[in-house]
Short mmCIF file of C-alpha atoms and ligand atoms in Angstrom, two decimals:
data_model
loop_
_atom_site.label_atom_id
_atom_site.label_comp_id
_atom_site.label_asym_id
_atom_site.label_seq_id
_atom_site.Cartn_x
_atom_site.Cartn_y
_atom_site.Cartn_z
CA MET A 189 114.19 -74.29 -49.29
CA LYS A 190 117.97 -71.80 -48.74
CA LEU A 191 119.35 -73.03 -52.65
CA GLN A 192 121.60 -69.77 -52.78
CA ALA A 193 124.65 -72.19 -51.47
CA ASP A 194 123.76 -74.26 -54.35
CA PHE A 195 125.16 -71.18 -56.86
CA PRO A 196 128.72 -69.38 -56.19
CA ILE A 197 127.10 -66.68 -58.63
CA LEU A 198 125.21 -65.56 -55.52
CA ASN A 199 128.50 -65.08 -52.91
CA GLN A 200 128.33 -61.91 -54.20
CA PRO A 201 126.22 -59.23 -53.06
CA LEU A 202 123.48 -59.83 -55.57
CA ILE A 203 119.68 -59.88 -55.65
CA TYR A 204 119.10 -61.42 -58.69
CA LEU A 205 116.03 -60.98 -60.22
CA ASP A 206 116.37 -61.78 -63.84
CA SER A 207 116.61 -64.91 -64.54
CA GLY A 208 113.69 -64.77 -67.62
CA ALA A 209 117.01 -63.15 -69.09
CA SER A 210 119.28 -66.53 -68.22
CA SER A 211 118.94 -68.73 -64.63
CA LEU A 212 122.76 -68.53 -62.56
CA LYS A 213 123.82 -71.71 -62.67
CA PRO A 214 124.36 -73.80 -59.97
CA ALA A 215 128.10 -74.93 -59.11
CA VAL A 216 126.57 -79.36 -60.23
CA VAL A 217 126.92 -77.97 -63.75
CA ILE A 218 129.80 -75.94 -64.49
CA ASP A 219 131.56 -78.68 -62.14
CA SER A 220 130.26 -81.22 -65.06
CA MET A 221 131.27 -79.04 -68.02
CA GLN A 222 135.02 -78.46 -65.65
CA GLU A 223 135.07 -82.69 -65.40
CA TYR A 224 134.42 -83.13 -68.99
CA TYR A 225 137.05 -80.39 -70.36
CA GLN A 226 140.07 -81.54 -67.64
CA GLU A 227 139.67 -85.32 -68.03
CA TYR A 228 137.70 -86.55 -71.49
CA GLY A 229 136.93 -82.88 -73.94
CA VAL A 230 137.83 -84.72 -76.68
CA ASN A 231 135.08 -84.52 -80.11
CA ILE A 232 131.49 -87.53 -80.37
CA HIS A 233 130.31 -89.88 -82.81
CA ARG A 234 133.52 -89.60 -84.69
CA GLY A 235 136.62 -91.16 -82.82
CA VAL A 236 137.12 -95.08 -81.87
CA TYR A 237 139.23 -94.67 -79.46
CA LYS A 238 138.09 -94.52 -75.82
CA MET A 239 138.30 -91.28 -74.64
CA ALA A 240 136.11 -90.91 -77.51
CA TYR A 241 134.20 -93.41 -76.49
CA ARG A 242 133.53 -91.77 -72.75
CA ALA A 243 132.51 -88.54 -74.50
CA THR A 244 129.89 -89.91 -76.66
CA GLU A 245 128.19 -91.75 -74.34
CA ALA A 246 128.10 -89.03 -72.06
CA PHE A 247 126.82 -87.16 -74.98
CA GLU A 248 123.99 -89.27 -75.88
CA HIS A 249 122.77 -90.33 -72.02
CA ALA A 250 122.76 -86.33 -71.61
CA ARG A 251 120.04 -86.95 -74.46
CA GLU A 252 118.36 -89.81 -72.32
CA VAL A 253 117.96 -87.46 -69.19
CA VAL A 254 116.33 -84.43 -71.60
CA ALA A 255 114.26 -86.68 -73.22
CA SER A 256 113.46 -88.80 -69.71
CA PHE A 257 112.34 -84.27 -68.14
CA ILE A 258 110.08 -84.13 -71.39
CA HIS A 259 108.96 -87.76 -71.12
CA ALA A 260 110.27 -88.56 -75.14
CA PRO A 261 111.81 -90.75 -76.16
CA ALA A 262 115.56 -89.72 -77.30
CA LYS A 263 115.46 -90.51 -81.36
CA GLU A 264 112.84 -86.85 -80.57
CA VAL A 265 115.78 -84.73 -78.85
CA VAL A 266 117.79 -82.69 -81.11
CA PHE A 267 120.25 -80.54 -79.54
CA THR A 268 120.68 -76.88 -81.57
CA ARG A 269 122.15 -73.66 -79.87
CA GLY A 270 118.68 -71.99 -77.71
CA THR A 271 115.35 -72.44 -77.86
CA SER A 272 116.01 -68.72 -80.99
CA ALA A 273 117.40 -71.87 -83.04
CA SER A 274 114.97 -74.69 -82.81
CA LEU A 275 112.53 -71.84 -84.12
CA ASN A 276 114.79 -71.39 -86.72
CA LEU A 277 114.54 -74.46 -88.01
CA VAL A 278 111.21 -75.06 -87.67
CA ALA A 279 110.11 -72.20 -89.86
CA GLN A 280 113.07 -72.17 -92.65
CA SER A 281 112.17 -76.70 -93.24
CA VAL A 282 108.81 -76.22 -92.36
CA GLY A 283 107.87 -73.26 -93.74
CA ALA A 284 109.84 -73.98 -96.89
CA THR A 285 106.36 -76.18 -97.58
CA LEU A 286 103.82 -73.80 -97.28
CA GLN A 287 102.78 -72.04 -100.11
CA ALA A 288 101.06 -68.17 -100.71
CA GLY A 289 98.23 -67.96 -99.11
CA ASP A 290 98.59 -71.15 -96.68
CA GLU A 291 98.31 -68.81 -93.18
CA ILE A 292 99.78 -68.72 -90.16
CA ILE A 293 98.51 -68.41 -86.91
CA VAL A 294 101.01 -66.04 -84.73
CA SER A 295 100.26 -63.42 -81.70
CA GLN A 296 101.00 -59.76 -80.15
CA LEU A 297 102.68 -61.86 -77.14
CA GLU A 298 106.00 -63.66 -79.01
CA HIS A 299 109.11 -63.50 -78.40
CA HIS A 300 111.00 -62.15 -81.67
CA SER A 301 112.15 -65.51 -81.74
CA GLY A 302 108.97 -66.74 -82.36
CA LEU A 303 108.04 -63.76 -84.46
CA LEU A 304 110.36 -63.00 -86.83
CA PRO A 305 110.79 -66.50 -88.82
CA TRP A 306 106.88 -66.82 -89.67
CA GLN A 307 107.20 -63.48 -90.79
CA GLU A 308 110.40 -64.26 -93.24
CA VAL A 309 108.84 -67.10 -94.44
CA ALA A 310 105.59 -64.84 -95.07
CA LYS A 311 107.46 -62.92 -97.38
CA ARG A 312 109.21 -65.89 -98.99
CA THR A 313 105.88 -68.16 -99.50
CA LYS A 314 103.19 -65.38 -99.33
CA ALA A 315 102.08 -67.42 -96.50
CA LYS A 316 99.54 -64.87 -94.76
CA LEU A 317 100.23 -64.24 -90.88
CA VAL A 318 96.82 -64.12 -89.30
CA PHE A 319 97.41 -62.50 -85.17
CA VAL A 320 95.30 -63.77 -82.58
CA PRO A 321 93.25 -60.99 -80.41
CA LEU A 322 94.81 -61.08 -77.29
CA THR A 323 91.77 -59.92 -74.51
CA LYS A 324 91.60 -56.55 -72.74
CA GLU A 325 94.99 -58.69 -70.11
CA GLY A 326 97.07 -59.35 -73.38
CA ARG A 327 96.49 -63.23 -73.03
CA ILE A 328 95.31 -65.60 -75.68
CA THR A 329 92.91 -67.13 -75.25
CA THR A 330 90.82 -71.13 -77.18
CA GLU A 331 88.03 -68.75 -77.98
CA ASN A 332 90.24 -66.47 -80.05
CA VAL A 333 92.41 -68.83 -81.43
CA ARG A 334 89.18 -70.79 -82.68
CA SER A 335 88.02 -66.86 -84.74
CA VAL A 336 91.02 -66.71 -86.17
CA LEU A 337 91.14 -70.34 -87.25
CA THR A 338 90.13 -70.79 -90.66
CA ASP A 339 91.05 -73.80 -93.71
CA LYS A 340 93.95 -71.77 -94.77
CA THR A 341 95.41 -72.12 -91.42
CA LYS A 342 98.68 -74.26 -91.84
CA ILE A 343 100.87 -73.66 -88.48
CA ILE A 344 100.29 -72.73 -85.08
CA ALA A 345 103.23 -70.80 -83.25
CA LEU A 346 102.23 -69.41 -80.00
CA THR A 347 104.29 -68.85 -77.15
CA HIS A 348 104.26 -71.07 -74.54
CA GLY A 349 104.95 -68.95 -71.14
CA SER A 350 104.96 -65.11 -72.26
CA ASN A 351 108.24 -63.33 -70.97
CA VAL A 352 107.05 -59.49 -70.04
CA MET A 353 104.01 -60.69 -69.17
CA GLY A 354 103.98 -63.95 -67.24
CA TYR A 355 101.15 -66.06 -68.75
CA LEU A 356 100.34 -69.13 -69.78
CA THR A 357 99.07 -70.15 -72.89
CA PRO A 358 96.10 -72.99 -73.08
CA ILE A 359 97.89 -74.85 -75.89
CA LYS A 360 96.54 -78.55 -75.14
CA ASP A 361 93.13 -76.68 -75.36
CA ILE A 362 93.89 -75.32 -79.19
CA ALA A 363 95.24 -78.66 -79.70
CA ASP A 364 92.47 -79.97 -79.01
CA LEU A 365 91.13 -77.41 -81.57
CA VAL A 366 93.26 -78.79 -84.34
CA GLN A 367 92.96 -82.53 -83.92
CA GLY A 368 92.53 -83.99 -87.30
CA LYS A 369 92.78 -81.21 -88.93
CA ASP A 370 96.06 -81.03 -91.47
CA VAL A 371 97.55 -77.61 -89.16
CA ILE A 372 101.22 -77.89 -87.26
CA ILE A 373 101.15 -75.90 -84.05
CA SER A 374 105.19 -74.88 -82.87
CA LEU A 375 105.25 -73.57 -78.99
CA ASP A 376 107.92 -71.55 -77.87
CA ALA A 377 109.03 -72.91 -74.22
CA ALA A 378 111.17 -70.42 -73.61
CA GLN A 379 110.31 -69.75 -70.08
CA THR A 380 108.26 -73.02 -69.34
CA ALA A 381 111.11 -75.86 -69.23
CA PRO A 382 112.27 -73.94 -66.34
CA MET A 383 109.03 -74.72 -64.32
CA LYS A 384 109.02 -78.31 -66.07
CA LEU A 385 105.99 -77.69 -67.70
CA VAL A 386 106.70 -78.51 -70.50
CA ASP A 387 105.64 -82.65 -71.04
CA VAL A 388 105.50 -83.23 -74.63
CA THR A 389 102.32 -86.11 -74.67
CA ALA A 390 100.42 -83.56 -72.82
CA LEU A 391 100.93 -80.90 -74.79
CA GLY A 392 99.47 -81.55 -78.31
CA CYS A 393 102.01 -80.26 -80.19
CA ASP A 394 103.64 -80.23 -83.25
CA PHE A 395 107.16 -78.35 -82.05
CA ILE A 396 108.59 -78.19 -78.69
CA SER A 397 111.12 -75.37 -78.67
CA PHE A 398 113.83 -74.37 -75.32
CA GLY A 399 117.34 -73.66 -73.77
CA ALA A 400 119.08 -74.51 -70.82
CA HIS A 401 119.90 -71.21 -70.31
CA LYS A 402 116.66 -69.81 -68.59
CA MET A 403 116.62 -73.51 -67.00
CA CYS A 404 120.03 -73.60 -64.48
CA GLY A 405 121.54 -75.39 -67.16
CA PRO A 406 124.91 -73.53 -69.90
CA SER A 407 124.28 -70.69 -72.10
CA GLY A 408 124.91 -72.60 -76.56
CA VAL A 409 122.05 -74.95 -76.02
CA GLY A 410 118.82 -76.02 -76.32
CA VAL A 411 116.53 -78.47 -78.30
CA LEU A 412 113.91 -78.85 -80.44
CA TRP A 413 111.97 -81.20 -79.40
CA GLY A 414 109.26 -82.91 -82.38
CA LYS A 415 106.92 -85.70 -83.14
CA PHE A 416 109.30 -87.98 -85.00
CA ASP A 417 107.36 -88.56 -88.26
CA ARG A 418 107.43 -85.06 -87.98
CA LEU A 419 111.49 -84.41 -88.02
CA GLN A 420 111.87 -87.15 -90.66
CA ALA A 421 109.42 -85.67 -93.26
CA MET A 422 111.84 -82.93 -92.55
CA ALA A 423 114.58 -81.56 -94.60
CA PRO A 424 117.43 -80.44 -92.41
CA VAL A 425 118.27 -76.33 -93.14
CA GLU A 426 122.52 -76.99 -92.71
CA PHE A 427 124.57 -79.37 -94.25
CA GLY A 428 128.29 -80.79 -93.52
CA GLY A 429 129.96 -83.10 -91.18
CA GLU A 430 127.72 -85.84 -89.15
CA MET A 431 124.53 -85.44 -90.41
CA ASN A 432 125.03 -87.56 -93.47
CA ASP A 433 125.03 -91.15 -93.91
CA GLY A 434 127.32 -91.84 -97.25
CA VAL A 435 127.74 -88.17 -99.43
CA ASP A 436 129.31 -88.56 -103.78
CA LEU A 437 130.17 -85.82 -105.62
CA TYR A 438 126.90 -84.94 -106.59
CA ASP A 439 124.30 -86.27 -104.13
CA SER A 440 124.39 -86.97 -100.53
CA THR A 441 121.91 -88.79 -97.62
CA TYR A 442 121.73 -87.75 -94.27
CA LYS A 443 121.14 -89.34 -91.17
CA ASP A 444 116.95 -89.85 -89.09
CA ALA A 445 116.53 -87.44 -86.83
CA PRO A 446 117.72 -86.47 -84.24
CA TYR A 447 120.62 -86.74 -86.59
CA LYS A 448 120.30 -84.79 -89.91
CA PHE A 449 119.88 -81.79 -87.70
CA GLU A 450 122.66 -81.50 -85.79
CA THR A 451 125.50 -81.49 -88.33
CA GLY A 452 129.25 -80.34 -87.23
CA THR A 453 131.03 -80.79 -84.09
CA MET A 454 128.12 -79.67 -81.26
CA PRO A 455 128.43 -77.82 -77.99
CA ILE A 456 129.39 -80.62 -75.86
CA ALA A 457 130.83 -79.28 -72.76
CA GLU A 458 126.80 -77.82 -72.76
CA VAL A 459 124.89 -80.61 -73.07
CA ILE A 460 126.26 -81.84 -70.72
CA GLY A 461 126.30 -79.87 -68.13
CA PHE A 462 122.37 -79.18 -69.58
CA ALA A 463 121.24 -82.70 -68.59
CA LYS A 464 123.44 -82.04 -64.99
CA ALA A 465 121.04 -78.77 -64.90
CA VAL A 466 117.56 -80.64 -65.42
CA GLU A 467 118.91 -83.72 -62.76
CA TYR A 468 119.65 -80.33 -60.28
CA LEU A 469 115.82 -78.90 -61.69
CA SER A 470 114.22 -83.06 -61.59
CA PRO A 471 113.98 -82.49 -56.66
CA PHE A 472 111.95 -79.70 -57.23
CA ASP A 473 108.47 -79.42 -57.19
CA HIS A 474 105.60 -76.78 -57.75
CA ILE A 475 108.03 -73.97 -59.44
CA GLN A 476 105.36 -71.91 -60.81
CA GLU A 477 102.62 -72.15 -58.11
CA THR A 478 106.40 -70.64 -55.73
CA GLU A 479 107.34 -68.11 -57.85
CA ARG A 480 103.89 -66.96 -58.70
CA THR A 481 103.10 -66.54 -54.60
CA LEU A 482 106.15 -63.98 -55.04
CA VAL A 483 105.16 -62.49 -58.11
CA GLN A 484 102.01 -61.67 -56.93
CA SER A 485 103.54 -60.55 -53.35
CA ALA A 486 105.40 -57.81 -55.31
CA ILE A 487 102.99 -57.05 -57.62
CA ASP A 488 100.35 -55.92 -54.58
CA GLN A 489 103.37 -53.96 -52.60
CA LEU A 490 103.91 -52.31 -56.71
CA ASN A 491 100.54 -51.61 -56.87
CA ALA A 492 100.26 -49.96 -53.49
CA LEU A 493 102.98 -47.71 -54.55
CA ASP A 494 101.16 -44.21 -55.82
CA GLY A 495 103.33 -43.91 -59.14
CA VAL A 496 104.47 -47.06 -60.37
CA SER A 497 102.09 -49.17 -62.91
CA VAL A 498 102.37 -52.85 -62.84
CA TYR A 499 101.51 -54.23 -66.48
CA ASN A 500 100.34 -57.53 -65.78
CA THR A 501 98.34 -57.49 -62.05
CA ASN A 502 97.23 -60.87 -62.20
CA PRO A 503 100.48 -63.43 -63.35
CA ASP A 504 100.46 -67.45 -64.11
CA TYR A 505 104.22 -67.09 -62.79
CA GLY A 506 107.43 -65.04 -61.70
CA ILE A 507 107.26 -62.22 -63.93
CA VAL A 508 106.24 -58.78 -62.43
CA THR A 509 106.56 -55.98 -65.33
CA PHE A 510 105.76 -52.09 -64.24
CA ASN A 511 107.53 -49.03 -64.78
CA ILE A 512 108.03 -46.15 -62.90
CA ASP A 513 105.73 -42.63 -63.85
CA GLY A 514 107.80 -40.89 -66.27
CA LEU A 515 111.05 -42.54 -66.06
CA HIS A 516 112.86 -44.14 -68.56
CA PRO A 517 113.24 -47.92 -67.29
CA HIS A 518 116.61 -47.94 -68.10
CA ASP A 519 117.19 -45.55 -65.30
CA THR A 520 114.94 -47.82 -62.89
CA ALA A 521 117.23 -50.09 -63.81
CA SER A 522 120.37 -48.95 -63.35
CA TYR A 523 119.22 -47.29 -60.26
CA LEU A 524 118.37 -50.72 -58.93
CA ASP A 525 121.80 -51.62 -60.04
CA GLU A 526 123.26 -49.15 -56.85
CA TYR A 527 121.19 -51.84 -54.64
CA HIS A 528 122.79 -54.93 -56.19
CA ILE A 529 119.48 -55.69 -57.51
CA ALA A 530 120.17 -57.40 -61.14
CA VAL A 531 116.71 -56.77 -63.45
CA ARG A 532 116.73 -56.68 -66.99
CA ALA A 533 115.39 -53.07 -68.14
CA GLY A 534 114.00 -52.12 -72.68
CA HIS A 535 111.58 -53.81 -75.12
CA HIS A 536 111.78 -57.74 -74.00
CA CYS A 537 112.44 -58.06 -77.56
CA CYS A 538 108.88 -58.20 -77.54
CA GLN A 539 108.59 -54.69 -79.73
CA PRO A 540 105.19 -55.39 -80.87
CA LEU A 541 103.18 -56.00 -77.26
CA MET A 542 105.10 -53.25 -76.03
CA LYS A 543 103.26 -51.45 -78.79
CA TRP A 544 99.95 -52.65 -77.49
CA LEU A 545 100.73 -52.11 -74.04
CA GLY A 546 101.07 -48.48 -75.42
CA VAL A 547 104.50 -48.45 -73.79
CA ASP A 548 108.14 -48.37 -76.25
CA ALA A 549 109.50 -50.79 -72.75
CA THR A 550 109.60 -51.74 -68.57
CA VAL A 551 111.21 -52.75 -65.85
CA ARG A 552 111.05 -56.51 -65.80
CA ALA A 553 111.79 -57.86 -62.63
CA THR A 554 111.65 -62.44 -62.82
CA PHE A 555 111.81 -64.56 -59.43
CA TYR A 556 113.45 -67.76 -59.62
CA ILE A 557 114.13 -71.10 -57.16
CA TYR A 558 116.68 -69.36 -55.67
CA ASN A 559 114.69 -66.21 -54.61
CA GLU A 560 113.02 -65.52 -51.78
CA GLU A 561 110.47 -63.13 -50.16
CA SER A 562 113.44 -60.50 -48.44
CA ASP A 563 113.82 -60.77 -52.33
CA VAL A 564 110.54 -59.44 -53.18
CA THR A 565 111.11 -56.69 -50.13
CA ALA A 566 114.60 -55.21 -51.31
CA LEU A 567 112.72 -54.85 -54.60
CA VAL A 568 109.53 -53.04 -53.83
CA ASP A 569 112.13 -50.94 -51.21
CA ALA A 570 114.61 -49.62 -54.09
CA VAL A 571 111.06 -49.01 -56.21
CA LYS A 572 110.15 -46.73 -53.96
CA ALA A 573 113.88 -45.54 -52.95
CA ALA A 574 114.10 -44.67 -57.19
CA ARG A 575 111.06 -43.22 -57.22
CA ASP A 576 111.29 -40.23 -54.69
CA PHE A 577 115.02 -39.82 -55.40
CA PHE A 578 114.12 -38.90 -59.14
CA GLY A 579 111.11 -37.78 -58.19
CA GLN A 580 112.89 -33.98 -56.63
CA PHE A 581 113.56 -32.92 -60.06
C1 PLP B 1407 109.81 -66.36 -75.41
C2 PLP B 1407 110.56 -66.96 -75.24
N1 PLP B 1407 111.44 -67.21 -76.19
C3 PLP B 1407 112.63 -67.71 -77.04
C4 PLP B 1407 113.51 -66.73 -76.51
C5 PLP B 1407 115.36 -67.13 -77.61
O1 PLP B 1407 115.25 -67.39 -75.96
P1 PLP B 1407 117.63 -67.74 -76.65
O2 PLP B 1407 117.68 -66.33 -76.45
O3 PLP B 1407 117.54 -68.91 -76.07
O4 PLP B 1407 117.15 -68.01 -78.28
C6 PLP B 1407 113.25 -65.83 -74.88
C7 PLP B 1407 114.65 -65.70 -74.02
O5 PLP B 1407 114.86 -64.50 -73.93
C8 PLP B 1407 112.27 -65.65 -74.84
O6 PLP B 1407 112.24 -65.40 -73.45
#
C-alpha cells in the first residue's frame, strides 16, 4: 500500500527510519487539530456556550475512540502528557502505598521512563528493585520472571516491547503466573500500541501506558489505561482545577476516575488529533508482521556486511540495532543523514541495556507503516558507503 501521499512531510527527500522515537503524522491528523483551533478552539468541561459543548463533545468522543482501540470502556482511559507521564503517575500513586521490603520486578530492557520512576519509589519507601535475568539473546521470559517472584513481590513493571531490541514480552503468561496474587502489573506499551498490540482484555495487566506520537498522533498526549477499580483506588498526584468535586478551605473531594487524574486544561487539540490517528490506523492489519519482514531483510543484509555488528538478529518487530565497528554511532547517523536517511544514534534512553550489550551507544533503524523494501536497500547501501568512507582513515 502506497501511503507516502498521506504524510505531507514525505513531500521532500526523506527516508524516515526513526519511527521508534516518533512516527510521522498523516494530513488527517494535522487537519483535525487545525480544524479545532480554527473552528472551535475553546476550553472543555467548563463553558455553557455551544462552542464549548462542541469542544467537550469532541474531547469525550476522542476518549471513546481511543478506548475502543484498546478494547476498554472510556472511563478507564486517563489522558496524560505521554507514556512517561502515565508511567510516573502509576509509580507515584501506587508506589506510595509500598512498604520497606516490598519488591518491584523490573528489567534491564526498560526505557529510562519505565525504570527511573520505580527507582525513586524504591528510594522513598525502601522497597527493593528486583531485575528479571535476561536470556542470552536479551529477552524477558516467563520462566525468568518466575525465578524472581517471591511473596514480597508487589509490582511487576515491564516493557511490552523493547525500543532497542524489538522483543515482545510474554506479558499474558506473566500475568497468568500471578493471577490471584496481590501483585500489580504495569506495562509500558509505548512501542506496541503503534502496532495495535494492546488489547486490555487479553493482556491481563492492571495498568498500561502509551503515547500518541509513535502511532501517527501528536506529541504531548498519551494514555494511562487502568482497571477501573484500580484507578478508583489510586490517589491523584496532581491537584487543582477540574479534577475536584467540591472545594472547601481545608479539604476537598475529588471526581471519579478518569477525571480526578486530569488536572487543569488538557491538551485538547492533541487529544482530538490522537483520536484521528487511531481512526487512521484502524484499517491496518498485521503491522507487526509487515515491520518484521522489512527488518529481517535489513538484518540479513547488514549481517552480510563485514565490519557491521547487529545486536538483535531476531526481533519480533521493526527495530534493528547495530554499529559499524570502530565508528561512533553519531558519525554513522550523520553520514546517513547526507543520504536523507533519518536514524537514531545514542543510548536510546536505555543505559542499563547498553551496559548489558557492552557498548556506550548504537545506531537504531525503525520501520513503520510507510516504509518499504526500497528504504531497506537505501539503508544498507548507505551503511556500506559509511563503512568504506570512514574505513579509509
Ligand atoms: C519503550 C518506551 N517507553 C517509554 C518511552 C517514553 O515515551 P514518551 O517520550 O512518549 O513519554 C518510549 C519512547 O521512546 C519508549 O520507547
